[in-house]
PDB file of C-alpha atoms in Angstrom:
ATOM      1  CA  MET A  10     -93.274 -28.985-101.243  1.00  0.00           C
ATOM      2  CA  ARG A  11     -89.525 -28.596-100.825  1.00  0.00           C
ATOM      3  CA  ALA A  12     -86.742 -31.162-100.933  1.00  0.00           C
ATOM      4  CA  ARG A  13     -84.451 -30.661 -97.947  1.00  0.00           C
ATOM      5  CA  ARG A  14     -82.070 -32.367 -95.528  1.00  0.00           C
ATOM      6  CA  ILE A  15     -83.387 -35.791 -94.503  1.00  0.00           C
ATOM      7  CA  PRO A  16     -82.428 -36.455 -90.847  1.00  0.00           C
ATOM      8  CA  LEU A  17     -82.044 -39.981 -89.499  1.00  0.00           C
ATOM      9  CA  SER A  18     -85.228 -41.412 -87.997  1.00  0.00           C
ATOM     10  CA  THR A  19     -86.006 -44.639 -86.128  1.00  0.00           C
ATOM     11  CA  GLU A  20     -87.237 -46.055 -89.440  1.00  0.00           C
ATOM     12  CA  CYS A  21     -83.821 -45.359 -90.981  1.00  0.00           C
ATOM     13  CA  ALA A  22     -82.129 -47.612 -88.411  1.00  0.00           C
ATOM     14  CA  VAL A  23     -84.344 -50.542 -89.402  1.00  0.00           C
ATOM     15  CA  CYS A  24     -83.863 -49.891 -93.126  1.00  0.00           C
ATOM     16  CA  ILE A  25     -80.082 -49.460 -92.939  1.00  0.00           C
ATOM     17  CA  THR A  26     -79.756 -52.565 -90.744  1.00  0.00           C
ATOM     18  CA  LYS A  27     -81.646 -54.636 -93.332  1.00  0.00           C
ATOM     19  CA  THR A  28     -79.466 -53.197 -96.080  1.00  0.00           C
ATOM     20  CA  ILE A  29     -76.323 -54.147 -94.148  1.00  0.00           C
ATOM     21  CA  GLY A  30     -77.763 -57.643 -93.776  1.00  0.00           C
ATOM     22  CA  LYS A  31     -78.214 -57.810 -97.540  1.00  0.00           C
ATOM     23  CA  VAL A  32     -74.795 -56.442 -98.504  1.00  0.00           C
ATOM     24  CA  VAL A  33     -72.382 -58.145 -96.091  1.00  0.00           C
ATOM     25  CA  PRO A  34     -73.081 -61.740 -97.266  1.00  0.00           C
ATOM     26  CA  MET A  35     -72.405 -60.542-100.826  1.00  0.00           C
ATOM     27  CA  LEU A  36     -68.917 -59.415 -99.773  1.00  0.00           C
ATOM     28  CA  THR A  37     -67.739 -62.605 -98.038  1.00  0.00           C
ATOM     29  CA  ASP A  38     -69.103 -66.071 -97.290  1.00  0.00           C
ATOM     30  CA  THR A  39     -67.109 -66.731 -94.108  1.00  0.00           C
ATOM     31  CA  TRP A  40     -68.762 -65.983 -90.768  1.00  0.00           C
ATOM     32  CA  GLU A  41     -65.555 -64.648 -89.215  1.00  0.00           C
ATOM     33  CA  ARG A  42     -65.140 -62.064 -91.968  1.00  0.00           C
ATOM     34  CA  GLN A  43     -68.849 -61.236 -91.974  1.00  0.00           C
ATOM     35  CA  SER A  44     -68.675 -60.621 -88.231  1.00  0.00           C
ATOM     36  CA  GLU A  45     -65.857 -58.093 -88.738  1.00  0.00           C
ATOM     37  CA  LEU A  46     -67.839 -56.271 -91.434  1.00  0.00           C
ATOM     38  CA  TYR A  47     -71.027 -56.225 -89.354  1.00  0.00           C
ATOM     39  CA  SER A  48     -69.027 -54.721 -86.483  1.00  0.00           C
ATOM     40  CA  LYS A  49     -67.668 -51.939 -88.719  1.00  0.00           C
ATOM     41  CA  ALA A  50     -71.098 -51.237 -90.205  1.00  0.00           C
ATOM     42  CA  PHE A  51     -72.961 -51.009 -86.913  1.00  0.00           C
ATOM     43  CA  ARG A  52     -70.286 -48.747 -85.417  1.00  0.00           C
ATOM     44  CA  ALA A  53     -70.739 -46.404 -88.386  1.00  0.00           C
ATOM     45  CA  LEU A  54     -74.530 -46.506 -87.963  1.00  0.00           C
ATOM     46  CA  SER A  55     -74.215 -45.758 -84.246  1.00  0.00           C
ATOM     47  CA  ASP A  56     -71.898 -42.829 -85.008  1.00  0.00           C
ATOM     48  CA  GLY A  57     -74.500 -41.443 -87.402  1.00  0.00           C
ATOM     49  CA  TYR A  58     -77.094 -41.219 -84.652  1.00  0.00           C
ATOM     50  CA  ALA A  59     -74.602 -40.023 -82.041  1.00  0.00           C
ATOM     51  CA  ASN A  60     -73.512 -37.149 -84.293  1.00  0.00           C
ATOM     52  CA  ASP A  61     -77.009 -36.254 -85.568  1.00  0.00           C
ATOM     53  CA  LEU A  62     -76.040 -36.949 -89.179  1.00  0.00           C
ATOM     54  CA  ASP A  63     -78.439 -37.158 -92.089  1.00  0.00           C
ATOM     55  CA  VAL A  64     -79.020 -40.362 -94.053  1.00  0.00           C
ATOM     56  CA  PRO A  65     -76.400 -39.838 -96.807  1.00  0.00           C
ATOM     57  CA  SER A  66     -73.706 -38.734 -94.332  1.00  0.00           C
ATOM     58  CA  THR A  67     -74.261 -42.007 -92.491  1.00  0.00           C
ATOM     59  CA  ILE A  68     -74.758 -44.544 -95.271  1.00  0.00           C
ATOM     60  CA  ILE A  69     -72.063 -43.324 -97.695  1.00  0.00           C
ATOM     61  CA  PRO A  70     -69.026 -43.676 -95.356  1.00  0.00           C
ATOM     62  CA  LEU A  71     -70.541 -46.907 -94.031  1.00  0.00           C
ATOM     63  CA  MET A  72     -70.704 -48.473 -97.512  1.00  0.00           C
ATOM     64  CA  MET A  73     -67.273 -47.125 -98.464  1.00  0.00           C
ATOM     65  CA  GLU A  74     -65.754 -48.705 -95.369  1.00  0.00           C
ATOM     66  CA  LEU A  75     -67.396 -52.067 -96.080  1.00  0.00           C
ATOM     67  CA  TYR A  76     -66.250 -52.150 -99.708  1.00  0.00           C
ATOM     68  CA  SER A  77     -62.733 -51.048 -98.802  1.00  0.00           C
ATOM     69  CA  ALA A  78     -62.421 -53.629 -96.033  1.00  0.00           C
ATOM     70  CA  ALA A  79     -63.708 -56.404 -98.302  1.00  0.00           C
ATOM     71  CA  GLY A  80     -61.737 -55.280-101.363  1.00  0.00           C
ATOM     72  CA  ALA A  81     -64.980 -55.194-103.349  1.00  0.00           C
ATOM     73  CA  ASN A  82     -65.664 -53.085-106.433  1.00  0.00           C
ATOM     74  CA  ASP A  83     -69.116 -53.947-107.804  1.00  0.00           C
ATOM     75  CA  PRO A  84     -70.765 -56.763-105.806  1.00  0.00           C
ATOM     76  CA  PHE A  85     -74.165 -56.023-107.375  1.00  0.00           C
ATOM     77  CA  ASN A  86     -72.827 -56.471-110.919  1.00  0.00           C
ATOM     78  CA  ILE A  87     -74.695 -59.713-111.670  1.00  0.00           C
ATOM     79  CA  ILE A  88     -77.951 -58.317-110.270  1.00  0.00           C
ATOM     80  CA  LYS A  89     -77.470 -55.142-112.301  1.00  0.00           C
ATOM     81  CA  GLN A  90     -76.954 -57.061-115.528  1.00  0.00           C
ATOM     82  CA  LYS A  91     -80.103 -59.101-114.894  1.00  0.00           C
ATOM     83  CA  SER A  92     -82.002 -55.853-114.310  1.00  0.00           C
ATOM     84  CA  ILE A  93     -80.690 -54.319-117.531  1.00  0.00           C
ATOM     85  CA  ASN A  94     -81.530 -57.425-119.559  1.00  0.00           C
ATOM     86  CA  ALA A  95     -85.063 -57.593-118.143  1.00  0.00           C
ATOM     87  CA  ALA A  96     -85.664 -53.901-118.832  1.00  0.00           C
ATOM     88  CA  MET A  97     -84.293 -54.188-122.382  1.00  0.00           C
ATOM     89  CA  LYS A  98     -86.648 -57.105-123.008  1.00  0.00           C
ATOM     90  CA  ASP A  99     -89.704 -55.056-121.967  1.00  0.00           C
ATOM     91  CA  LEU A 100     -88.603 -51.737-123.477  1.00  0.00           C
ATOM     92  CA  PRO A 101     -90.253 -52.309-126.911  1.00  0.00           C
ATOM     93  CA  LEU A 102     -93.624 -52.901-125.206  1.00  0.00           C
ATOM     94  CA  ILE A 103     -93.166 -49.791-123.066  1.00  0.00           C
ATOM     95  CA  GLU A 104     -92.275 -47.702-126.115  1.00  0.00           C
ATOM     96  CA  GLN A 105     -95.275 -49.085-127.983  1.00  0.00           C
ATOM     97  CA  SER A 106     -97.545 -47.924-125.157  1.00  0.00           C
ATOM     98  CA  ILE A 107     -95.910 -44.479-125.073  1.00  0.00           C
ATOM     99  CA  ASN A 108     -96.222 -44.036-128.841  1.00  0.00           C
ATOM    100  CA  ARG A 109     -99.993 -44.424-128.686  1.00  0.00           C
ATOM    101  CA  PHE A 110    -100.087 -40.887-127.319  1.00  0.00           C
ATOM    102  CA  SER A 111     -98.914 -37.502-128.555  1.00  0.00           C
ATOM    103  CA  ASP A 112     -97.756 -34.190-127.106  1.00  0.00           C
ATOM    104  CA  PHE A 113     -98.177 -33.843-123.321  1.00  0.00           C
ATOM    105  CA  GLU A 114     -99.828 -37.248-122.828  1.00  0.00           C
ATOM    106  CA  LYS A 115     -96.918 -38.930-124.583  1.00  0.00           C
ATOM    107  CA  PHE A 116     -94.483 -36.986-122.411  1.00  0.00           C
ATOM    108  CA  ARG A 117     -96.407 -37.854-119.242  1.00  0.00           C
ATOM    109  CA  THR A 118     -96.464 -41.537-120.197  1.00  0.00           C
ATOM    110  CA  SER A 119     -92.701 -41.477-120.716  1.00  0.00           C
ATOM    111  CA  LEU A 120     -92.417 -40.035-117.188  1.00  0.00           C
ATOM    112  CA  SER A 121     -94.491 -42.987-115.943  1.00  0.00           C
ATOM    113  CA  ALA A 122     -91.979 -45.323-117.587  1.00  0.00           C
ATOM    114  CA  ALA A 123     -89.081 -43.466-115.952  1.00  0.00           C
ATOM    115  CA  ILE A 124     -90.745 -43.817-112.539  1.00  0.00           C
ATOM    116  CA  ALA A 125     -91.551 -47.486-113.180  1.00  0.00           C
ATOM    117  CA  GLY A 126     -87.835 -47.954-113.775  1.00  0.00           C
ATOM    118  CA  ASN A 127     -87.118 -46.357-110.399  1.00  0.00           C
ATOM    119  CA  ILE A 128     -88.783 -49.390-108.803  1.00  0.00           C
ATOM    120  CA  ILE A 129     -85.905 -51.579-110.102  1.00  0.00           C
ATOM    121  CA  ASP A 130     -84.033 -50.986-106.864  1.00  0.00           C
ATOM    122  CA  TYR A 131     -82.167 -53.365-104.555  1.00  0.00           C
ATOM    123  CA  ALA A 132     -80.693 -50.654-102.347  1.00  0.00           C
ATOM    124  CA  HIS A 133     -83.596 -50.075 -99.964  1.00  0.00           C
ATOM    125  CA  ALA A 134     -84.557 -52.617 -97.326  1.00  0.00           C
ATOM    126  CA  GLY A 135     -87.174 -55.059 -98.522  1.00  0.00           C
ATOM    127  CA  ASP A 136     -86.652 -54.139-102.184  1.00  0.00           C
ATOM    128  CA  ASP A 137     -86.570 -57.232-104.370  1.00  0.00           C
ATOM    129  CA  PRO A 138     -88.234 -56.212-107.631  1.00  0.00           C
ATOM    130  CA  ASP A 139     -89.923 -58.825-109.795  1.00  0.00           C
ATOM    131  CA  LEU A 140     -88.058 -58.493-113.071  1.00  0.00           C
ATOM    132  CA  GLU A 141     -90.704 -60.576-114.836  1.00  0.00           C
ATOM    133  CA  SER A 142     -93.442 -57.999-114.247  1.00  0.00           C
ATOM    134  CA  LEU A 143     -91.854 -54.684-115.249  1.00  0.00           C
ATOM    135  CA  GLU A 144     -94.506 -53.957-117.882  1.00  0.00           C
ATOM    136  CA  CYS A 145     -97.179 -54.465-115.196  1.00  0.00           C
ATOM    137  CA  VAL A 146     -95.315 -52.030-112.933  1.00  0.00           C
ATOM    138  CA  PHE A 147     -95.346 -49.452-115.733  1.00  0.00           C
ATOM    139  CA  LYS A 148     -99.097 -49.875-116.196  1.00  0.00           C
ATOM    140  CA  SER A 149     -99.688 -49.539-112.458  1.00  0.00           C
ATOM    141  CA  VAL A 150     -97.731 -46.253-112.386  1.00  0.00           C
ATOM    142  CA  GLN A 151     -99.900 -45.030-115.271  1.00  0.00           C
ATOM    143  CA  ARG A 152    -103.046 -45.872-113.303  1.00  0.00           C
ATOM    144  CA  GLU A 153    -101.790 -44.373-110.041  1.00  0.00           C
ATOM    145  CA  GLY A 154    -100.616 -41.086-111.521  1.00  0.00           C
ATOM    146  CA  PHE A 155     -98.381 -38.665-109.608  1.00  0.00           C
ATOM    147  CA  ALA A 156     -99.173 -37.711-106.000  1.00  0.00           C
ATOM    148  CA  ILE A 157     -97.057 -34.580-106.429  1.00  0.00           C
ATOM    149  CA  ASP A 158     -97.500 -33.573-110.035  1.00  0.00           C
ATOM    150  CA  ASN A 159     -95.463 -30.827-111.665  1.00  0.00           C
ATOM    151  CA  SER A 160     -95.264 -32.725-114.954  1.00  0.00           C
ATOM    152  CA  LYS A 161     -97.176 -30.057-116.874  1.00  0.00           C
ATOM    153  CA  GLU A 162     -94.741 -27.378-115.689  1.00  0.00           C
ATOM    154  CA  LEU A 163     -91.823 -29.538-116.865  1.00  0.00           C
ATOM    155  CA  TRP A 164     -93.509 -30.100-120.237  1.00  0.00           C
ATOM    156  CA  HIS A 165     -94.078 -26.370-120.742  1.00  0.00           C
ATOM    157  CA  ARG A 166     -90.492 -25.612-119.684  1.00  0.00           C
ATOM    158  CA  LEU A 167     -89.100 -28.062-122.224  1.00  0.00           C
ATOM    159  CA  LYS A 168     -91.486 -26.959-124.982  1.00  0.00           C
ATOM    160  CA  SER A 169     -90.989 -23.220-124.530  1.00  0.00           C
ATOM    161  CA  SER A 170     -87.188 -23.090-124.564  1.00  0.00           C
ATOM    162  CA  SER A 171     -84.060 -25.093-125.258  1.00  0.00           C
ATOM    163  CA  GLY A 172     -80.587 -25.476-123.830  1.00  0.00           C
ATOM    164  CA  LYS A 173     -78.630 -28.010-121.783  1.00  0.00           C
ATOM    165  CA  VAL A 174     -80.440 -30.369-119.441  1.00  0.00           C
ATOM    166  CA  VAL A 175     -78.607 -32.599-116.972  1.00  0.00           C
ATOM    167  CA  ILE A 176     -80.445 -35.793-116.037  1.00  0.00           C
ATOM    168  CA  LEU A 177     -79.204 -37.425-112.832  1.00  0.00           C
ATOM    169  CA  GLY A 178     -79.547 -41.155-113.436  1.00  0.00           C
ATOM    170  CA  ASP A 179     -80.084 -43.649-110.651  1.00  0.00           C
ATOM    171  CA  ASN A 180     -80.046 -47.437-110.846  1.00  0.00           C
ATOM    172  CA  ALA A 181     -78.957 -49.912-113.507  1.00  0.00           C
ATOM    173  CA  GLY A 182     -82.017 -51.281-115.282  1.00  0.00           C
ATOM    174  CA  GLU A 183     -83.902 -48.119-114.424  1.00  0.00           C
ATOM    175  CA  THR A 184     -81.805 -46.202-116.949  1.00  0.00           C
ATOM    176  CA  VAL A 185     -83.225 -48.382-119.741  1.00  0.00           C
ATOM    177  CA  PHE A 186     -86.734 -47.157-118.937  1.00  0.00           C
ATOM    178  CA  ASP A 187     -85.368 -43.582-119.031  1.00  0.00           C
ATOM    179  CA  ILE A 188     -84.645 -43.962-122.759  1.00  0.00           C
ATOM    180  CA  PRO A 189     -88.093 -42.906-124.109  1.00  0.00           C
ATOM    181  CA  PHE A 190     -88.060 -39.887-121.779  1.00  0.00           C
ATOM    182  CA  VAL A 191     -84.564 -38.874-122.897  1.00  0.00           C
ATOM    183  CA  ARG A 192     -85.526 -39.326-126.555  1.00  0.00           C
ATOM    184  CA  LEU A 193     -88.533 -37.009-126.190  1.00  0.00           C
ATOM    185  CA  ILE A 194     -86.405 -34.325-124.549  1.00  0.00           C
ATOM    186  CA  LYS A 195     -83.837 -34.593-127.339  1.00  0.00           C
ATOM    187  CA  GLU A 196     -86.632 -34.276-129.929  1.00  0.00           C
ATOM    188  CA  LEU A 197     -87.577 -30.994-128.238  1.00  0.00           C
ATOM    189  CA  GLU A 198     -84.085 -29.800-129.247  1.00  0.00           C
ATOM    190  CA  TRP A 199     -82.441 -29.921-125.843  1.00  0.00           C
ATOM    191  CA  SER A 200     -78.853 -31.059-125.419  1.00  0.00           C
ATOM    192  CA  VAL A 201     -78.988 -33.914-122.890  1.00  0.00           C
ATOM    193  CA  ILE A 202     -76.235 -34.879-120.452  1.00  0.00           C
ATOM    194  CA  PHE A 203     -77.052 -38.128-118.650  1.00  0.00           C
ATOM    195  CA  VAL A 204     -75.107 -38.540-115.413  1.00  0.00           C
ATOM    196  CA  VAL A 205     -74.345 -41.899-113.799  1.00  0.00           C
ATOM    197  CA  LYS A 206     -72.203 -42.797-110.784  1.00  0.00           C
ATOM    198  CA  GLY A 207     -68.427 -42.789-110.949  1.00  0.00           C
ATOM    199  CA  LEU A 208     -68.415 -46.119-109.089  1.00  0.00           C
ATOM    200  CA  PRO A 209     -71.382 -48.095-107.753  1.00  0.00           C
ATOM    201  CA  SER A 210     -72.463 -47.874-104.132  1.00  0.00           C
ATOM    202  CA  MET A 211     -75.047 -50.628-104.597  1.00  0.00           C
ATOM    203  CA  ASN A 212     -77.004 -51.244-107.805  1.00  0.00           C
ATOM    204  CA  ASP A 213     -76.164 -47.788-109.144  1.00  0.00           C
ATOM    205  CA  ALA A 214     -75.731 -47.312-112.884  1.00  0.00           C
ATOM    206  CA  THR A 215     -72.199 -46.585-114.105  1.00  0.00           C
ATOM    207  CA  LYS A 216     -70.869 -45.880-117.604  1.00  0.00           C
ATOM    208  CA  ASN A 217     -70.226 -49.579-118.150  1.00  0.00           C
ATOM    209  CA  ASP A 218     -73.885 -50.301-117.384  1.00  0.00           C
ATOM    210  CA  VAL A 219     -75.417 -47.804-119.820  1.00  0.00           C
ATOM    211  CA  ILE A 220     -73.072 -48.159-122.801  1.00  0.00           C
ATOM    212  CA  GLY A 221     -74.799 -50.486-125.248  1.00  0.00           C
ATOM    213  CA  THR A 222     -78.354 -49.828-124.054  1.00  0.00           C
ATOM    214  CA  GLY A 223     -78.893 -47.066-126.626  1.00  0.00           C
ATOM    215  CA  ILE A 224     -79.091 -44.155-124.220  1.00  0.00           C
ATOM    216  CA  GLU A 225     -75.535 -43.191-125.163  1.00  0.00           C
ATOM    217  CA  GLN A 226     -76.812 -42.439-128.688  1.00  0.00           C
ATOM    218  CA  LEU A 227     -79.273 -39.881-127.282  1.00  0.00           C
ATOM    219  CA  ALA A 228     -77.211 -38.156-124.601  1.00  0.00           C
ATOM    220  CA  MET A 229     -73.671 -37.381-123.569  1.00  0.00           C
ATOM    221  CA  ILE A 230     -72.812 -39.746-120.715  1.00  0.00           C
ATOM    222  CA  SER A 231     -70.973 -38.256-117.751  1.00  0.00           C
ATOM    223  CA  THR A 232     -70.451 -39.268-114.131  1.00  0.00           C
ATOM    224  CA  THR A 233     -70.664 -37.868-110.623  1.00  0.00           C
ATOM    225  CA  GLY A 234     -67.053 -38.914-110.109  1.00  0.00           C
ATOM    226  CA  ALA A 235     -68.045 -40.574-106.846  1.00  0.00           C
ATOM    227  CA  ARG A 236     -68.923 -43.902-105.266  1.00  0.00           C
ATOM    228  CA  ALA A 237     -71.807 -42.539-103.268  1.00  0.00           C
ATOM    229  CA  TYR A 238     -75.510 -42.729-102.589  1.00  0.00           C
ATOM    230  CA  GLY A 239     -77.016 -39.919-104.682  1.00  0.00           C
ATOM    231  CA  THR A 240     -74.993 -36.790-105.457  1.00  0.00           C
ATOM    232  CA  PRO A 241     -73.551 -35.468-102.164  1.00  0.00           C
ATOM    233  CA  LYS A 242     -71.546 -32.288-102.671  1.00  0.00           C
ATOM    234  CA  ARG A 243     -68.551 -33.358-100.598  1.00  0.00           C
ATOM    235  CA  PHE A 244     -68.014 -36.501-102.687  1.00  0.00           C
ATOM    236  CA  VAL A 245     -68.791 -35.492-106.286  1.00  0.00           C
ATOM    237  CA  SER A 246     -66.121 -34.279-108.707  1.00  0.00           C
ATOM    238  CA  GLU A 247     -65.390 -30.736-109.830  1.00  0.00           C
ATOM    239  CA  GLN A 248     -66.239 -31.859-113.361  1.00  0.00           C
ATOM    240  CA  PHE A 249     -69.742 -32.794-112.206  1.00  0.00           C
ATOM    241  CA  LEU A 250     -70.178 -29.450-110.461  1.00  0.00           C
ATOM    242  CA  ASP A 251     -69.047 -27.703-113.650  1.00  0.00           C
ATOM    243  CA  LEU A 252     -71.749 -29.577-115.593  1.00  0.00           C
ATOM    244  CA  VAL A 253     -74.369 -28.380-113.126  1.00  0.00           C
ATOM    245  CA  ALA A 254     -73.090 -24.805-113.259  1.00  0.00           C
ATOM    246  CA  ASP A 255     -73.206 -24.790-117.059  1.00  0.00           C
ATOM    247  CA  CYS A 256     -76.667 -26.323-117.589  1.00  0.00           C
ATOM    248  CA  ASP A 257     -80.098 -24.707-117.871  1.00  0.00           C
ATOM    249  CA  LEU A 258     -82.213 -27.377-116.183  1.00  0.00           C
ATOM    250  CA  ILE A 259     -81.801 -30.445-113.947  1.00  0.00           C
ATOM    251  CA  ILE A 260     -83.988 -33.552-113.894  1.00  0.00           C
ATOM    252  CA  SER A 261     -83.138 -35.734-110.904  1.00  0.00           C
ATOM    253  CA  LYS A 262     -84.092 -39.410-110.731  1.00  0.00           C
ATOM    254  CA  GLY A 263     -84.602 -41.389-107.530  1.00  0.00           C
ATOM    255  CA  GLN A 264     -84.732 -40.915-103.784  1.00  0.00           C
ATOM    256  CA  GLY A 265     -80.962 -40.873-103.272  1.00  0.00           C
ATOM    257  CA  ASN A 266     -80.624 -37.795-105.455  1.00  0.00           C
ATOM    258  CA  LEU A 267     -83.619 -36.188-103.732  1.00  0.00           C
ATOM    259  CA  GLU A 268     -81.802 -36.601-100.412  1.00  0.00           C
ATOM    260  CA  THR A 269     -78.456 -35.253-101.617  1.00  0.00           C
ATOM    261  CA  PHE A 270     -78.721 -32.953-104.633  1.00  0.00           C
ATOM    262  CA  PRO A 271     -80.637 -30.029-103.000  1.00  0.00           C
ATOM    263  CA  GLU A 272     -77.392 -28.743-101.441  1.00  0.00           C
ATOM    264  CA  ILE A 273     -75.840 -28.415-104.903  1.00  0.00           C
ATOM    265  CA  GLN A 274     -79.076 -27.096-106.373  1.00  0.00           C
ATOM    266  CA  GLU A 275     -79.195 -24.348-103.787  1.00  0.00           C
ATOM    267  CA  GLU A 276     -75.576 -23.335-104.391  1.00  0.00           C
ATOM    268  CA  PHE A 277     -75.993 -23.075-108.165  1.00  0.00           C
ATOM    269  CA  GLU A 278     -79.623 -21.880-108.098  1.00  0.00           C
ATOM    270  CA  LYS A 279     -80.766 -24.407-110.699  1.00  0.00           C
ATOM    271  CA  GLU A 280     -84.375 -25.208-111.487  1.00  0.00           C
ATOM    272  CA  THR A 281     -84.718 -28.923-110.727  1.00  0.00           C
ATOM    273  CA  TYR A 282     -87.421 -31.533-111.180  1.00  0.00           C
ATOM    274  CA  TYR A 283     -87.257 -34.553-108.860  1.00  0.00           C
ATOM    275  CA  VAL A 284     -88.751 -37.673-110.478  1.00  0.00           C
ATOM    276  CA  LEU A 285     -89.106 -40.735-108.267  1.00  0.00           C
ATOM    277  CA  ARG A 286     -91.055 -43.410-106.467  1.00  0.00           C
ATOM    278  CA  VAL A 287     -90.993 -42.574-102.738  1.00  0.00           C
ATOM    279  CA  LYS A 288     -89.415 -45.580-101.017  1.00  0.00           C
ATOM    280  CA  CYS A 289     -90.070 -44.878 -97.324  1.00  0.00           C
ATOM    281  CA  SER A 290     -92.659 -43.242 -95.085  1.00  0.00           C
ATOM    282  CA  HIS A 291     -89.998 -40.989 -93.487  1.00  0.00           C
ATOM    283  CA  VAL A 292     -89.206 -39.251 -96.784  1.00  0.00           C
ATOM    284  CA  ALA A 293     -92.896 -39.325 -97.728  1.00  0.00           C
ATOM    285  CA  SER A 294     -93.834 -37.411 -94.566  1.00  0.00           C
ATOM    286  CA  ILE A 295     -91.250 -34.724 -95.367  1.00  0.00           C
ATOM    287  CA  LEU A 296     -92.589 -34.352 -98.918  1.00  0.00           C
ATOM    288  CA  GLY A 297     -96.224 -34.441 -97.817  1.00  0.00           C
ATOM    289  CA  CYS A 298     -97.201 -37.644 -99.614  1.00  0.00           C
ATOM    290  CA  LYS A 299     -97.289 -41.400 -98.883  1.00  0.00           C
ATOM    291  CA  LYS A 300     -94.828 -44.255 -99.220  1.00  0.00           C
ATOM    292  CA  ASN A 301     -94.894 -45.751-102.738  1.00  0.00           C
ATOM    293  CA  ASN A 302     -96.345 -42.573-104.228  1.00  0.00           C
ATOM    294  CA  ASN A 303     -95.028 -41.404-107.590  1.00  0.00           C
ATOM    295  CA  VAL A 304     -93.622 -37.886-107.595  1.00  0.00           C
ATOM    296  CA  VAL A 305     -92.679 -35.225-110.149  1.00  0.00           C
ATOM    297  CA  LEU A 306     -91.599 -32.341-107.910  1.00  0.00           C
ATOM    298  CA  ARG A 307     -90.438 -28.950-109.173  1.00  0.00           C
ATOM    299  CA  GLN A 308     -87.932 -26.930-107.170  1.00  0.00           C
ATOM    300  CA  LYS A 309     -87.081 -23.559-108.713  1.00  0.00           C
ATOM    301  CA  ASN A 310     -83.949 -21.621-107.753  1.00  0.00           C
ATOM    302  CA  MET A 311     -83.944 -22.542-104.068  1.00  0.00           C
TER     303      MET A 311
END
């Protein structure tokens, strides 16, 4: 299984259209202004297909144009704070479940929590997570297991050596459920750098979102330096690329990073583990699994 460029499909058009329909009303409540923003968005989507672009190369400029035109900075802020609060409320129960285990099983259960957090996502069409049932989501991920499962390889890698690991964070709320996973890695004597977005594209975690959750006590917090879906090379900062160049291992959270980080991974030849819930059948078919499968995918020195 290999992460690679994700071309636009017919399914992408439906998904992106629904996402536009979700975002535009958050930017303005007047129909005249909404109409202007819809026009800009659908032109950008049409250009993506006309120029045979991949998903990130289409959605990132599209979202940037919408936010710039509307003068918006973080329209998902209220939703993000609700997500963080809900995850913080359930975190003690999640940690209690994790601490029933030891060694690899404890590590694997912390991975289940990290993937359960990846379901706290408002960016994909149809996503409207039930914040009252996050513990149930965690238990369901435990039962389902990982359709692509390189968790044992990751465990052995972390146990057998030490160094700097960069964790590519994803959404606000989700990062709270990453805390037990980050703590275990730190206990294995790795230096952890947890990377969030420079600015939010949708419900992406930023520094402001993670400070105060406790993760900043376990890891150095850095950013991609970009307002972008995932970690696309042409948008991220030189500082972020320097972090990647200087680290020994990458752990990438979420589908957006799966779709964008492989270009950087290939350039710097970094062993990377992609940890996510697969959100669409298009990406699932490329990975060789099914939509809504849980994945821990190892990619070594592409």
